[in-house]
mmCIF file with all atom_site columns, C-alpha atoms in Angstrom:
data_model
loop_
_atom_site.group_PDB
_atom_site.id
_atom_site.type_symbol
_atom_site.label_atom_id
_atom_site.label_alt_id
_atom_site.label_comp_id
_atom_site.label_asym_id
_atom_site.label_entity_id
_atom_site.label_seq_id
_atom_site.pdbx_PDB_ins_code
_atom_site.Cartn_x
_atom_site.Cartn_y
_atom_site.Cartn_z
_atom_site.occupancy
_atom_site.B_iso_or_equiv
_atom_site.pdbx_formal_charge
_atom_site.auth_seq_id
_atom_site.auth_comp_id
_atom_site.auth_asym_id
_atom_site.auth_atom_id
_atom_site.pdbx_PDB_model_num
ATOM 1   C CA . UNK A 1 1   ? 19.255  -46.822 21.489 1.00 49.00 ? 257 UNK A CA 1
ATOM 2   C CA . UNK A 1 2   ? 16.099  -44.913 22.115 1.00 47.00 ? 258 UNK A CA 1
ATOM 3   C CA . UNK A 1 3   ? 17.031  -42.743 19.154 1.00 45.00 ? 259 UNK A CA 1
ATOM 4   C CA . UNK A 1 4   ? 16.766  -45.671 17.014 1.00 49.00 ? 260 UNK A CA 1
ATOM 5   C CA . UNK A 1 5   ? 13.460  -47.053 18.136 1.00 53.00 ? 261 UNK A CA 1
ATOM 6   C CA . UNK A 1 6   ? 11.597  -45.125 15.779 1.00 49.00 ? 262 UNK A CA 1
ATOM 7   C CA . UNK A 1 7   ? 13.620  -46.397 12.718 1.00 51.00 ? 263 UNK A CA 1
ATOM 8   C CA . UNK A 1 8   ? 13.157  -50.050 14.017 1.00 51.00 ? 264 UNK A CA 1
ATOM 9   C CA . UNK A 1 9   ? 9.542   -49.342 14.117 1.00 53.00 ? 265 UNK A CA 1
ATOM 10  C CA . UNK A 1 10  ? 9.521   -47.805 10.560 1.00 51.00 ? 266 UNK A CA 1
ATOM 11  C CA . UNK A 1 11  ? 11.120  -51.100 9.150  1.00 49.00 ? 267 UNK A CA 1
ATOM 12  C CA . UNK A 1 12  ? 8.613   -53.140 11.333 1.00 52.00 ? 268 UNK A CA 1
ATOM 13  C CA . UNK A 1 13  ? 5.653   -51.022 9.539  1.00 50.00 ? 269 UNK A CA 1
ATOM 14  C CA . UNK A 1 14  ? 7.211   -51.367 6.282  1.00 49.00 ? 270 UNK A CA 1
ATOM 15  C CA . UNK A 1 15  ? 6.895   -55.219 6.535  1.00 49.00 ? 271 UNK A CA 1
ATOM 16  C CA . UNK A 1 16  ? 3.088   -54.732 6.992  1.00 49.00 ? 272 UNK A CA 1
ATOM 17  C CA . UNK A 1 17  ? 2.766   -51.725 4.500  1.00 44.00 ? 273 UNK A CA 1
ATOM 18  C CA . UNK A 1 18  ? 1.940   -53.676 1.336  1.00 43.00 ? 274 UNK A CA 1
ATOM 19  C CA . UNK A 1 19  ? -0.727  -56.079 2.949  1.00 44.00 ? 275 UNK A CA 1
ATOM 20  C CA . UNK A 1 20  ? -1.980  -53.366 4.919  1.00 49.00 ? 276 UNK A CA 1
ATOM 21  C CA . UNK A 1 21  ? -3.272  -50.538 2.697  1.00 51.00 ? 277 UNK A CA 1
ATOM 22  C CA . UNK A 1 22  ? -4.695  -50.885 -1.048 1.00 57.00 ? 278 UNK A CA 1
ATOM 23  C CA . UNK A 1 23  ? -2.850  -47.284 -1.490 1.00 72.00 ? 279 UNK A CA 1
ATOM 24  C CA . UNK A 1 24  ? -0.553  -45.189 0.499  1.00 81.00 ? 280 UNK A CA 1
ATOM 25  C CA . UNK A 1 25  ? -2.157  -43.508 3.470  1.00 83.00 ? 281 UNK A CA 1
ATOM 26  C CA . UNK A 1 26  ? -1.696  -39.663 3.990  1.00 87.00 ? 282 UNK A CA 1
ATOM 27  C CA . UNK A 1 27  ? 0.342   -40.472 7.003  1.00 88.00 ? 283 UNK A CA 1
ATOM 28  C CA . UNK A 1 28  ? 1.790   -43.065 9.192  1.00 87.00 ? 284 UNK A CA 1
ATOM 29  C CA . UNK A 1 29  ? 0.620   -42.437 12.760 1.00 88.00 ? 285 UNK A CA 1
ATOM 30  C CA . UNK A 1 30  ? 2.868   -43.930 15.587 1.00 88.00 ? 286 UNK A CA 1
ATOM 31  C CA . UNK A 1 31  ? 1.249   -43.687 19.032 1.00 91.00 ? 287 UNK A CA 1
ATOM 32  C CA . UNK A 1 32  ? 3.504   -43.678 21.960 1.00 91.00 ? 288 UNK A CA 1
ATOM 33  C CA . UNK A 1 33  ? 2.574   -44.121 25.545 1.00 91.00 ? 289 UNK A CA 1
ATOM 34  C CA . UNK A 1 34  ? 5.449   -42.753 27.812 1.00 87.00 ? 290 UNK A CA 1
ATOM 35  C CA . UNK A 1 35  ? 6.192   -41.554 31.387 1.00 87.00 ? 291 UNK A CA 1
ATOM 36  C CA . UNK A 1 36  ? 6.951   -37.906 30.732 1.00 88.00 ? 292 UNK A CA 1
ATOM 37  C CA . UNK A 1 37  ? 6.132   -37.197 34.502 1.00 89.00 ? 293 UNK A CA 1
ATOM 38  C CA . UNK A 1 38  ? 5.942   -39.555 37.518 1.00 84.00 ? 294 UNK A CA 1
ATOM 39  C CA . UNK A 1 39  ? 8.688   -41.741 39.159 1.00 82.00 ? 295 UNK A CA 1
ATOM 40  C CA . UNK A 1 40  ? 9.919   -43.226 35.619 1.00 81.00 ? 296 UNK A CA 1
ATOM 41  C CA . UNK A 1 41  ? 10.397  -39.859 34.100 1.00 82.00 ? 297 UNK A CA 1
ATOM 42  C CA . UNK A 1 42  ? 14.185  -39.411 34.772 1.00 83.00 ? 298 UNK A CA 1
ATOM 43  C CA . UNK A 1 43  ? 14.850  -42.490 32.879 1.00 80.00 ? 299 UNK A CA 1
ATOM 44  C CA . UNK A 1 44  ? 12.098  -42.512 30.231 1.00 82.00 ? 300 UNK A CA 1
ATOM 45  C CA . UNK A 1 45  ? 11.296  -38.760 29.610 1.00 82.00 ? 301 UNK A CA 1
ATOM 46  C CA . UNK A 1 46  ? 14.405  -38.533 27.381 1.00 83.00 ? 302 UNK A CA 1
ATOM 47  C CA . UNK A 1 47  ? 13.091  -41.058 25.027 1.00 78.00 ? 303 UNK A CA 1
ATOM 48  C CA . UNK A 1 48  ? 10.180  -38.376 24.467 1.00 77.00 ? 304 UNK A CA 1
ATOM 49  C CA . UNK A 1 49  ? 12.567  -36.182 22.526 1.00 81.00 ? 305 UNK A CA 1
ATOM 50  C CA . UNK A 1 50  ? 14.522  -39.095 20.948 1.00 84.00 ? 306 UNK A CA 1
ATOM 51  C CA . UNK A 1 51  ? 11.263  -40.377 19.380 1.00 83.00 ? 307 UNK A CA 1
ATOM 52  C CA . UNK A 1 52  ? 10.211  -37.015 18.295 1.00 85.00 ? 308 UNK A CA 1
ATOM 53  C CA . UNK A 1 53  ? 13.613  -36.401 16.731 1.00 89.00 ? 309 UNK A CA 1
ATOM 54  C CA . UNK A 1 54  ? 13.740  -39.653 15.039 1.00 89.00 ? 310 UNK A CA 1
ATOM 55  C CA . UNK A 1 55  ? 10.365  -39.042 13.419 1.00 89.00 ? 311 UNK A CA 1
ATOM 56  C CA . UNK A 1 56  ? 11.479  -35.601 11.824 1.00 91.00 ? 312 UNK A CA 1
ATOM 57  C CA . UNK A 1 57  ? 14.802  -37.347 10.450 1.00 93.00 ? 313 UNK A CA 1
ATOM 58  C CA . UNK A 1 58  ? 12.677  -40.220 8.965  1.00 92.00 ? 314 UNK A CA 1
ATOM 59  C CA . UNK A 1 59  ? 10.329  -37.409 7.515  1.00 94.00 ? 315 UNK A CA 1
ATOM 60  C CA . UNK A 1 60  ? 13.495  -35.388 6.287  1.00 94.00 ? 316 UNK A CA 1
ATOM 61  C CA . UNK A 1 61  ? 14.433  -38.628 4.269  1.00 92.00 ? 317 UNK A CA 1
ATOM 62  C CA . UNK A 1 62  ? 11.012  -38.807 2.582  1.00 92.00 ? 318 UNK A CA 1
ATOM 63  C CA . UNK A 1 63  ? 9.211   -40.736 5.214  1.00 91.00 ? 319 UNK A CA 1
ATOM 64  C CA . UNK A 1 64  ? 8.372   -44.411 4.567  1.00 88.00 ? 320 UNK A CA 1
ATOM 65  C CA . UNK A 1 65  ? 7.800   -44.852 0.834  1.00 87.00 ? 321 UNK A CA 1
ATOM 66  C CA . UNK A 1 66  ? 7.154   -41.545 0.497  1.00 91.00 ? 322 UNK A CA 1
ATOM 67  C CA . UNK A 1 67  ? 4.552   -41.550 3.582  1.00 91.00 ? 323 UNK A CA 1
ATOM 68  C CA . UNK A 1 68  ? 5.351   -39.048 6.418  1.00 93.00 ? 324 UNK A CA 1
ATOM 69  C CA . UNK A 1 69  ? 5.519   -40.403 9.898  1.00 89.00 ? 325 UNK A CA 1
ATOM 70  C CA . UNK A 1 70  ? 3.095   -38.903 12.894 1.00 89.00 ? 326 UNK A CA 1
ATOM 71  C CA . UNK A 1 71  ? 4.038   -39.503 16.364 1.00 89.00 ? 327 UNK A CA 1
ATOM 72  C CA . UNK A 1 72  ? 1.325   -38.970 18.971 1.00 90.00 ? 328 UNK A CA 1
ATOM 73  C CA . UNK A 1 73  ? 2.626   -39.089 22.296 1.00 89.00 ? 329 UNK A CA 1
ATOM 74  C CA . UNK A 1 74  ? 0.826   -39.663 25.464 1.00 92.00 ? 330 UNK A CA 1
ATOM 75  C CA . UNK A 1 75  ? 2.203   -39.181 29.365 1.00 91.00 ? 331 UNK A CA 1
ATOM 76  C CA . UNK A 1 76  ? 0.809   -41.744 31.794 1.00 89.00 ? 332 UNK A CA 1
ATOM 77  C CA . UNK A 1 77  ? 2.841   -40.635 34.888 1.00 87.00 ? 333 UNK A CA 1
ATOM 78  C CA . UNK A 1 78  ? 3.524   -44.282 35.963 1.00 83.00 ? 334 UNK A CA 1
ATOM 79  C CA . UNK A 1 79  ? 0.074   -44.819 36.376 1.00 89.00 ? 335 UNK A CA 1
ATOM 80  C CA . UNK A 1 80  ? -1.311  -48.077 34.630 1.00 90.00 ? 336 UNK A CA 1
ATOM 81  C CA . UNK A 1 81  ? -4.916  -47.169 34.573 1.00 93.00 ? 337 UNK A CA 1
ATOM 82  C CA . UNK A 1 82  ? -3.800  -43.971 32.472 1.00 93.00 ? 338 UNK A CA 1
ATOM 83  C CA . UNK A 1 83  ? -1.822  -46.052 30.279 1.00 92.00 ? 339 UNK A CA 1
ATOM 84  C CA . UNK A 1 84  ? -4.987  -48.305 29.621 1.00 92.00 ? 340 UNK A CA 1
ATOM 85  C CA . UNK A 1 85  ? -7.153  -45.109 28.985 1.00 94.00 ? 341 UNK A CA 1
ATOM 86  C CA . UNK A 1 86  ? -4.770  -43.693 26.251 1.00 94.00 ? 342 UNK A CA 1
ATOM 87  C CA . UNK A 1 87  ? -4.511  -47.110 24.494 1.00 93.00 ? 343 UNK A CA 1
ATOM 88  C CA . UNK A 1 88  ? -8.514  -47.317 24.437 1.00 94.00 ? 344 UNK A CA 1
ATOM 89  C CA . UNK A 1 89  ? -8.105  -43.957 22.723 1.00 94.00 ? 345 UNK A CA 1
ATOM 90  C CA . UNK A 1 90  ? -5.618  -45.291 20.383 1.00 93.00 ? 346 UNK A CA 1
ATOM 91  C CA . UNK A 1 91  ? -7.485  -48.553 19.502 1.00 92.00 ? 347 UNK A CA 1
ATOM 92  C CA . UNK A 1 92  ? -10.467 -46.456 18.183 1.00 92.00 ? 348 UNK A CA 1
ATOM 93  C CA . UNK A 1 93  ? -8.471  -44.373 15.881 1.00 91.00 ? 349 UNK A CA 1
ATOM 94  C CA . UNK A 1 94  ? -9.455  -44.772 12.096 1.00 88.00 ? 350 UNK A CA 1
ATOM 95  C CA . UNK A 1 95  ? -7.636  -46.397 10.660 1.00 85.00 ? 351 UNK A CA 1
ATOM 96  C CA . UNK A 1 96  ? -6.604  -48.308 13.761 1.00 85.00 ? 352 UNK A CA 1
ATOM 97  C CA . UNK A 1 97  ? -2.848  -48.264 14.208 1.00 87.00 ? 353 UNK A CA 1
ATOM 98  C CA . UNK A 1 98  ? -0.594  -50.895 12.996 1.00 84.00 ? 354 UNK A CA 1
ATOM 99  C CA . UNK A 1 99  ? 1.877   -50.658 16.062 1.00 88.00 ? 355 UNK A CA 1
ATOM 100 C CA . UNK A 1 100 ? 2.156   -48.576 19.378 1.00 91.00 ? 356 UNK A CA 1
ATOM 101 C CA . UNK A 1 101 ? 5.193   -47.836 21.358 1.00 89.00 ? 357 UNK A CA 1
ATOM 102 C CA . UNK A 1 102 ? 5.163   -48.650 25.045 1.00 88.00 ? 358 UNK A CA 1
ATOM 103 C CA . UNK A 1 103 ? 7.971   -47.299 27.416 1.00 83.00 ? 359 UNK A CA 1
ATOM 104 C CA . UNK A 1 104 ? 7.217   -48.863 30.867 1.00 81.00 ? 360 UNK A CA 1
ATOM 105 C CA . UNK A 1 105 ? 7.183   -52.700 31.615 1.00 80.00 ? 361 UNK A CA 1
ATOM 106 C CA . UNK A 1 106 ? 4.212   -52.499 33.869 1.00 84.00 ? 362 UNK A CA 1
ATOM 107 C CA . UNK A 1 107 ? 2.233   -50.883 31.306 1.00 87.00 ? 363 UNK A CA 1
ATOM 108 C CA . UNK A 1 108 ? 3.219   -53.527 28.740 1.00 86.00 ? 364 UNK A CA 1
ATOM 109 C CA . UNK A 1 109 ? 2.370   -56.283 30.724 1.00 86.00 ? 365 UNK A CA 1
ATOM 110 C CA . UNK A 1 110 ? -1.034  -54.931 31.560 1.00 88.00 ? 366 UNK A CA 1
ATOM 111 C CA . UNK A 1 111 ? -1.916  -54.174 27.744 1.00 90.00 ? 367 UNK A CA 1
ATOM 112 C CA . UNK A 1 112 ? -0.221  -57.500 26.348 1.00 89.00 ? 368 UNK A CA 1
ATOM 113 C CA . UNK A 1 113 ? -3.787  -59.270 26.296 1.00 90.00 ? 369 UNK A CA 1
ATOM 114 C CA . UNK A 1 114 ? -5.693  -56.296 24.967 1.00 91.00 ? 370 UNK A CA 1
ATOM 115 C CA . UNK A 1 115 ? -3.031  -55.910 22.326 1.00 92.00 ? 371 UNK A CA 1
ATOM 116 C CA . UNK A 1 116 ? -3.545  -59.533 21.423 1.00 91.00 ? 372 UNK A CA 1
ATOM 117 C CA . UNK A 1 117 ? -7.179  -59.318 21.509 1.00 92.00 ? 373 UNK A CA 1
ATOM 118 C CA . UNK A 1 118 ? -7.276  -56.281 19.031 1.00 92.00 ? 374 UNK A CA 1
ATOM 119 C CA . UNK A 1 119 ? -4.548  -57.384 16.713 1.00 91.00 ? 375 UNK A CA 1
ATOM 120 C CA . UNK A 1 120 ? -2.322  -54.393 17.480 1.00 92.00 ? 376 UNK A CA 1
ATOM 121 C CA . UNK A 1 121 ? 1.254   -54.938 17.494 1.00 92.00 ? 377 UNK A CA 1
ATOM 122 C CA . UNK A 1 122 ? 3.711   -53.051 20.306 1.00 91.00 ? 378 UNK A CA 1
ATOM 123 C CA . UNK A 1 123 ? 6.952   -52.154 20.823 1.00 89.00 ? 379 UNK A CA 1
ATOM 124 C CA . UNK A 1 124 ? 7.934   -52.079 24.408 1.00 86.00 ? 380 UNK A CA 1
ATOM 125 C CA . UNK A 1 125 ? 10.454  -52.227 27.019 1.00 81.00 ? 381 UNK A CA 1
ATOM 126 C CA . UNK A 1 126 ? 11.631  -56.027 27.638 1.00 80.00 ? 382 UNK A CA 1
ATOM 127 C CA . UNK A 1 127 ? 10.104  -57.196 30.752 1.00 76.00 ? 383 UNK A CA 1
ATOM 128 C CA . UNK A 1 128 ? 9.651   -60.743 30.298 1.00 76.00 ? 384 UNK A CA 1
ATOM 129 C CA . UNK A 1 129 ? 6.075   -60.709 31.420 1.00 80.00 ? 385 UNK A CA 1
ATOM 130 C CA . UNK A 1 130 ? 5.185   -57.835 28.840 1.00 81.00 ? 386 UNK A CA 1
ATOM 131 C CA . UNK A 1 131 ? 6.853   -59.995 26.143 1.00 83.00 ? 387 UNK A CA 1
ATOM 132 C CA . UNK A 1 132 ? 5.929   -63.820 26.992 1.00 82.00 ? 388 UNK A CA 1
ATOM 133 C CA . UNK A 1 133 ? 3.995   -65.589 26.472 1.00 83.00 ? 389 UNK A CA 1
ATOM 134 C CA . UNK A 1 134 ? 4.550   -64.857 22.850 1.00 84.00 ? 390 UNK A CA 1
ATOM 135 C CA . UNK A 1 135 ? 1.787   -62.761 21.315 1.00 86.00 ? 391 UNK A CA 1
ATOM 136 C CA . UNK A 1 136 ? 1.542   -59.030 20.027 1.00 90.00 ? 392 UNK A CA 1
ATOM 137 C CA . UNK A 1 137 ? 4.546   -57.277 22.074 1.00 89.00 ? 393 UNK A CA 1
ATOM 138 C CA . UNK A 1 138 ? 7.905   -57.217 21.039 1.00 90.00 ? 394 UNK A CA 1
ATOM 139 C CA . UNK A 1 139 ? 10.956  -55.910 22.718 1.00 86.00 ? 395 UNK A CA 1
ATOM 140 C CA . UNK A 1 140 ? 12.785  -52.727 21.694 1.00 83.00 ? 396 UNK A CA 1
ATOM 141 C CA . UNK A 1 141 ? 16.062  -54.377 22.968 1.00 83.00 ? 397 UNK A CA 1
ATOM 142 C CA . UNK A 1 142 ? 17.579  -57.275 24.725 1.00 87.00 ? 398 UNK A CA 1
ATOM 143 C CA . UNK A 1 143 ? 15.293  -58.939 27.667 1.00 88.00 ? 399 UNK A CA 1
ATOM 144 C CA . UNK A 1 144 ? 16.442  -57.516 30.976 1.00 90.00 ? 400 UNK A CA 1
ATOM 145 C CA . UNK A 1 145 ? 17.416  -61.197 32.054 1.00 92.00 ? 401 UNK A CA 1
ATOM 146 C CA . UNK A 1 146 ? 19.752  -61.471 29.010 1.00 93.00 ? 402 UNK A CA 1
ATOM 147 C CA . UNK A 1 147 ? 21.412  -58.067 29.991 1.00 94.00 ? 403 UNK A CA 1
ATOM 148 C CA . UNK A 1 148 ? 21.728  -59.050 33.474 1.00 96.00 ? 404 UNK A CA 1
ATOM 149 C CA . UNK A 1 149 ? 23.318  -62.452 32.042 1.00 96.00 ? 405 UNK A CA 1
ATOM 150 C CA . UNK A 1 150 ? 25.585  -60.250 30.163 1.00 97.00 ? 406 UNK A CA 1
ATOM 151 C CA . UNK A 1 151 ? 26.798  -58.497 33.609 1.00 97.00 ? 407 UNK A CA 1
ATOM 152 C CA . UNK A 1 152 ? 27.405  -61.741 35.024 1.00 97.00 ? 408 UNK A CA 1
ATOM 153 C CA . UNK A 1 153 ? 29.634  -62.848 32.308 1.00 97.00 ? 409 UNK A CA 1
ATOM 154 C CA . UNK A 1 154 ? 31.708  -59.649 32.744 1.00 97.00 ? 410 UNK A CA 1
ATOM 155 C CA . UNK A 1 155 ? 32.012  -60.332 36.381 1.00 97.00 ? 411 UNK A CA 1
ATOM 156 C CA . UNK A 1 156 ? 33.441  -63.837 35.617 1.00 96.00 ? 412 UNK A CA 1
ATOM 157 C CA . UNK A 1 157 ? 35.697  -62.532 33.224 1.00 96.00 ? 413 UNK A CA 1
ATOM 158 C CA . UNK A 1 158 ? 37.214  -59.832 35.310 1.00 96.00 ? 414 UNK A CA 1
ATOM 159 C CA . UNK A 1 159 ? 37.174  -61.788 38.663 1.00 95.00 ? 415 UNK A CA 1
ATOM 160 C CA . UNK A 1 160 ? 40.588  -62.676 40.169 1.00 93.00 ? 416 UNK A CA 1
ATOM 161 C CA . UNK A 1 161 ? 40.079  -65.951 41.844 1.00 87.00 ? 417 UNK A CA 1
ATOM 162 C CA . UNK A 1 162 ? 43.706  -65.978 43.428 1.00 88.00 ? 418 UNK A CA 1
ATOM 163 C CA . UNK A 1 163 ? 43.345  -62.603 45.014 1.00 91.00 ? 419 UNK A CA 1
ATOM 164 C CA . UNK A 1 164 ? 39.883  -62.855 45.967 1.00 92.00 ? 420 UNK A CA 1
ATOM 165 C CA . UNK A 1 165 ? 39.974  -66.507 46.962 1.00 92.00 ? 421 UNK A CA 1
ATOM 166 C CA . UNK A 1 166 ? 36.362  -67.247 46.460 1.00 94.00 ? 422 UNK A CA 1
ATOM 167 C CA . UNK A 1 167 ? 33.712  -66.987 43.946 1.00 95.00 ? 423 UNK A CA 1
ATOM 168 C CA . UNK A 1 168 ? 32.067  -63.934 42.684 1.00 96.00 ? 424 UNK A CA 1
ATOM 169 C CA . UNK A 1 169 ? 29.164  -62.837 45.065 1.00 96.00 ? 425 UNK A CA 1
ATOM 170 C CA . UNK A 1 170 ? 26.325  -60.740 44.024 1.00 96.00 ? 426 UNK A CA 1
ATOM 171 C CA . UNK A 1 171 ? 23.771  -58.605 45.918 1.00 96.00 ? 427 UNK A CA 1
ATOM 172 C CA . UNK A 1 172 ? 20.584  -57.325 44.047 1.00 97.00 ? 428 UNK A CA 1
ATOM 173 C CA . UNK A 1 173 ? 19.211  -53.964 45.129 1.00 96.00 ? 429 UNK A CA 1
ATOM 174 C CA . UNK A 1 174 ? 16.090  -53.156 42.996 1.00 94.00 ? 430 UNK A CA 1
ATOM 175 C CA . UNK A 1 175 ? 12.671  -51.587 42.535 1.00 91.00 ? 431 UNK A CA 1
ATOM 176 C CA . UNK A 1 176 ? 9.710   -53.379 43.728 1.00 92.00 ? 432 UNK A CA 1
ATOM 177 C CA . UNK A 1 177 ? 8.003   -52.784 40.341 1.00 86.00 ? 433 UNK A CA 1
ATOM 178 C CA . UNK A 1 178 ? 7.661   -55.073 37.175 1.00 84.00 ? 434 UNK A CA 1
ATOM 179 C CA . UNK A 1 179 ? 10.686  -53.340 35.953 1.00 84.00 ? 435 UNK A CA 1
ATOM 180 C CA . UNK A 1 180 ? 12.764  -53.969 39.065 1.00 88.00 ? 436 UNK A CA 1
ATOM 181 C CA . UNK A 1 181 ? 11.605  -57.788 39.416 1.00 90.00 ? 437 UNK A CA 1
ATOM 182 C CA . UNK A 1 182 ? 12.385  -58.578 35.925 1.00 89.00 ? 438 UNK A CA 1
ATOM 183 C CA . UNK A 1 183 ? 15.478  -60.270 36.442 1.00 92.00 ? 439 UNK A CA 1
ATOM 184 C CA . UNK A 1 184 ? 14.328  -62.238 39.581 1.00 94.00 ? 440 UNK A CA 1
ATOM 185 C CA . UNK A 1 185 ? 13.411  -65.290 37.514 1.00 92.00 ? 441 UNK A CA 1
ATOM 186 C CA . UNK A 1 186 ? 14.542  -68.943 37.882 1.00 94.00 ? 442 UNK A CA 1
ATOM 187 C CA . UNK A 1 187 ? 16.567  -68.329 34.484 1.00 94.00 ? 443 UNK A CA 1
ATOM 188 C CA . UNK A 1 188 ? 18.699  -65.836 35.800 1.00 95.00 ? 444 UNK A CA 1
ATOM 189 C CA . UNK A 1 189 ? 19.191  -67.777 38.829 1.00 97.00 ? 445 UNK A CA 1
ATOM 190 C CA . UNK A 1 190 ? 20.341  -70.960 37.138 1.00 97.00 ? 446 UNK A CA 1
ATOM 191 C CA . UNK A 1 191 ? 22.514  -69.131 34.902 1.00 97.00 ? 447 UNK A CA 1
ATOM 192 C CA . UNK A 1 192 ? 24.274  -67.547 38.075 1.00 97.00 ? 448 UNK A CA 1
ATOM 193 C CA . UNK A 1 193 ? 25.034  -71.262 39.068 1.00 97.00 ? 449 UNK A CA 1
ATOM 194 C CA . UNK A 1 194 ? 26.004  -72.075 35.764 1.00 97.00 ? 450 UNK A CA 1
ATOM 195 C CA . UNK A 1 195 ? 28.787  -69.212 35.945 1.00 97.00 ? 451 UNK A CA 1
ATOM 196 C CA . UNK A 1 196 ? 29.665  -70.197 39.885 1.00 96.00 ? 452 UNK A CA 1
ATOM 197 C CA . UNK A 1 197 ? 28.225  -66.778 40.878 1.00 97.00 ? 453 UNK A CA 1
ATOM 198 C CA . UNK A 1 198 ? 26.570  -66.746 44.382 1.00 97.00 ? 454 UNK A CA 1
ATOM 199 C CA . UNK A 1 199 ? 23.705  -64.156 44.374 1.00 96.00 ? 455 UNK A CA 1
ATOM 200 C CA . UNK A 1 200 ? 23.694  -63.670 48.363 1.00 96.00 ? 456 UNK A CA 1
ATOM 201 C CA . UNK A 1 201 ? 20.735  -61.350 48.856 1.00 95.00 ? 457 UNK A CA 1
ATOM 202 C CA . UNK A 1 202 ? 17.957  -59.385 47.069 1.00 95.00 ? 458 UNK A CA 1
ATOM 203 C CA . UNK A 1 203 ? 16.395  -56.130 48.531 1.00 96.00 ? 459 UNK A CA 1
ATOM 204 C CA . UNK A 1 204 ? 13.493  -54.335 46.862 1.00 95.00 ? 460 UNK A CA 1
ATOM 205 C CA . UNK A 1 205 ? 12.386  -50.649 47.728 1.00 94.00 ? 461 UNK A CA 1
ATOM 206 C CA . UNK A 1 206 ? 9.849   -48.391 46.067 1.00 90.00 ? 462 UNK A CA 1
ATOM 207 C CA . UNK A 1 207 ? 10.486  -46.693 42.786 1.00 81.00 ? 463 UNK A CA 1
ATOM 208 C CA . UNK A 1 208 ? 9.529   -43.404 44.796 1.00 79.00 ? 464 UNK A CA 1
ATOM 209 C CA . UNK A 1 209 ? 12.188  -43.769 47.362 1.00 82.00 ? 465 UNK A CA 1
ATOM 210 C CA . UNK A 1 210 ? 14.987  -43.073 44.775 1.00 72.00 ? 466 UNK A CA 1
#
């Protein structure tokens, strides 16, 4: 999925291409704020290689309307203040980037209002508070709430009521972060009730405990 993100971005940029430039630029800069180090690195660092490889692939196919893609990647190590600092660098670029990639929910949440003020779109991970209320941030893939709903659908479809003699029960063990709390919403609990699932408990733990 991560390997396709740059291709999705390319299509997104292409939609803006005709109205954003009088002529073709020398290159299309695609900035990425990502955790290459820090507690999220085991799940986000592989996106670094995927992003770079996908950009190389796009350029080998002739770029976007003949214009090469140039990824600029910055590591924030799981620190929101560092992510904001990288963003301030990106927003001062000339020309201003059309779009920025953000890899961690807390960073997308922190930058959501700034992106709207600056008129810069961002593709980011789908923590609900990073995407809504609707502004300039867009999800790279389905919302975490939707994915958890899909998991509950699977549980119900594969549950043997006769054998178990009761409704399905789910316990939630999740990080005490924006990412980890993303599924703890009224909509998720309401959907569990609709599917006759009992969410029996939730336990939070530090992302660094993993």
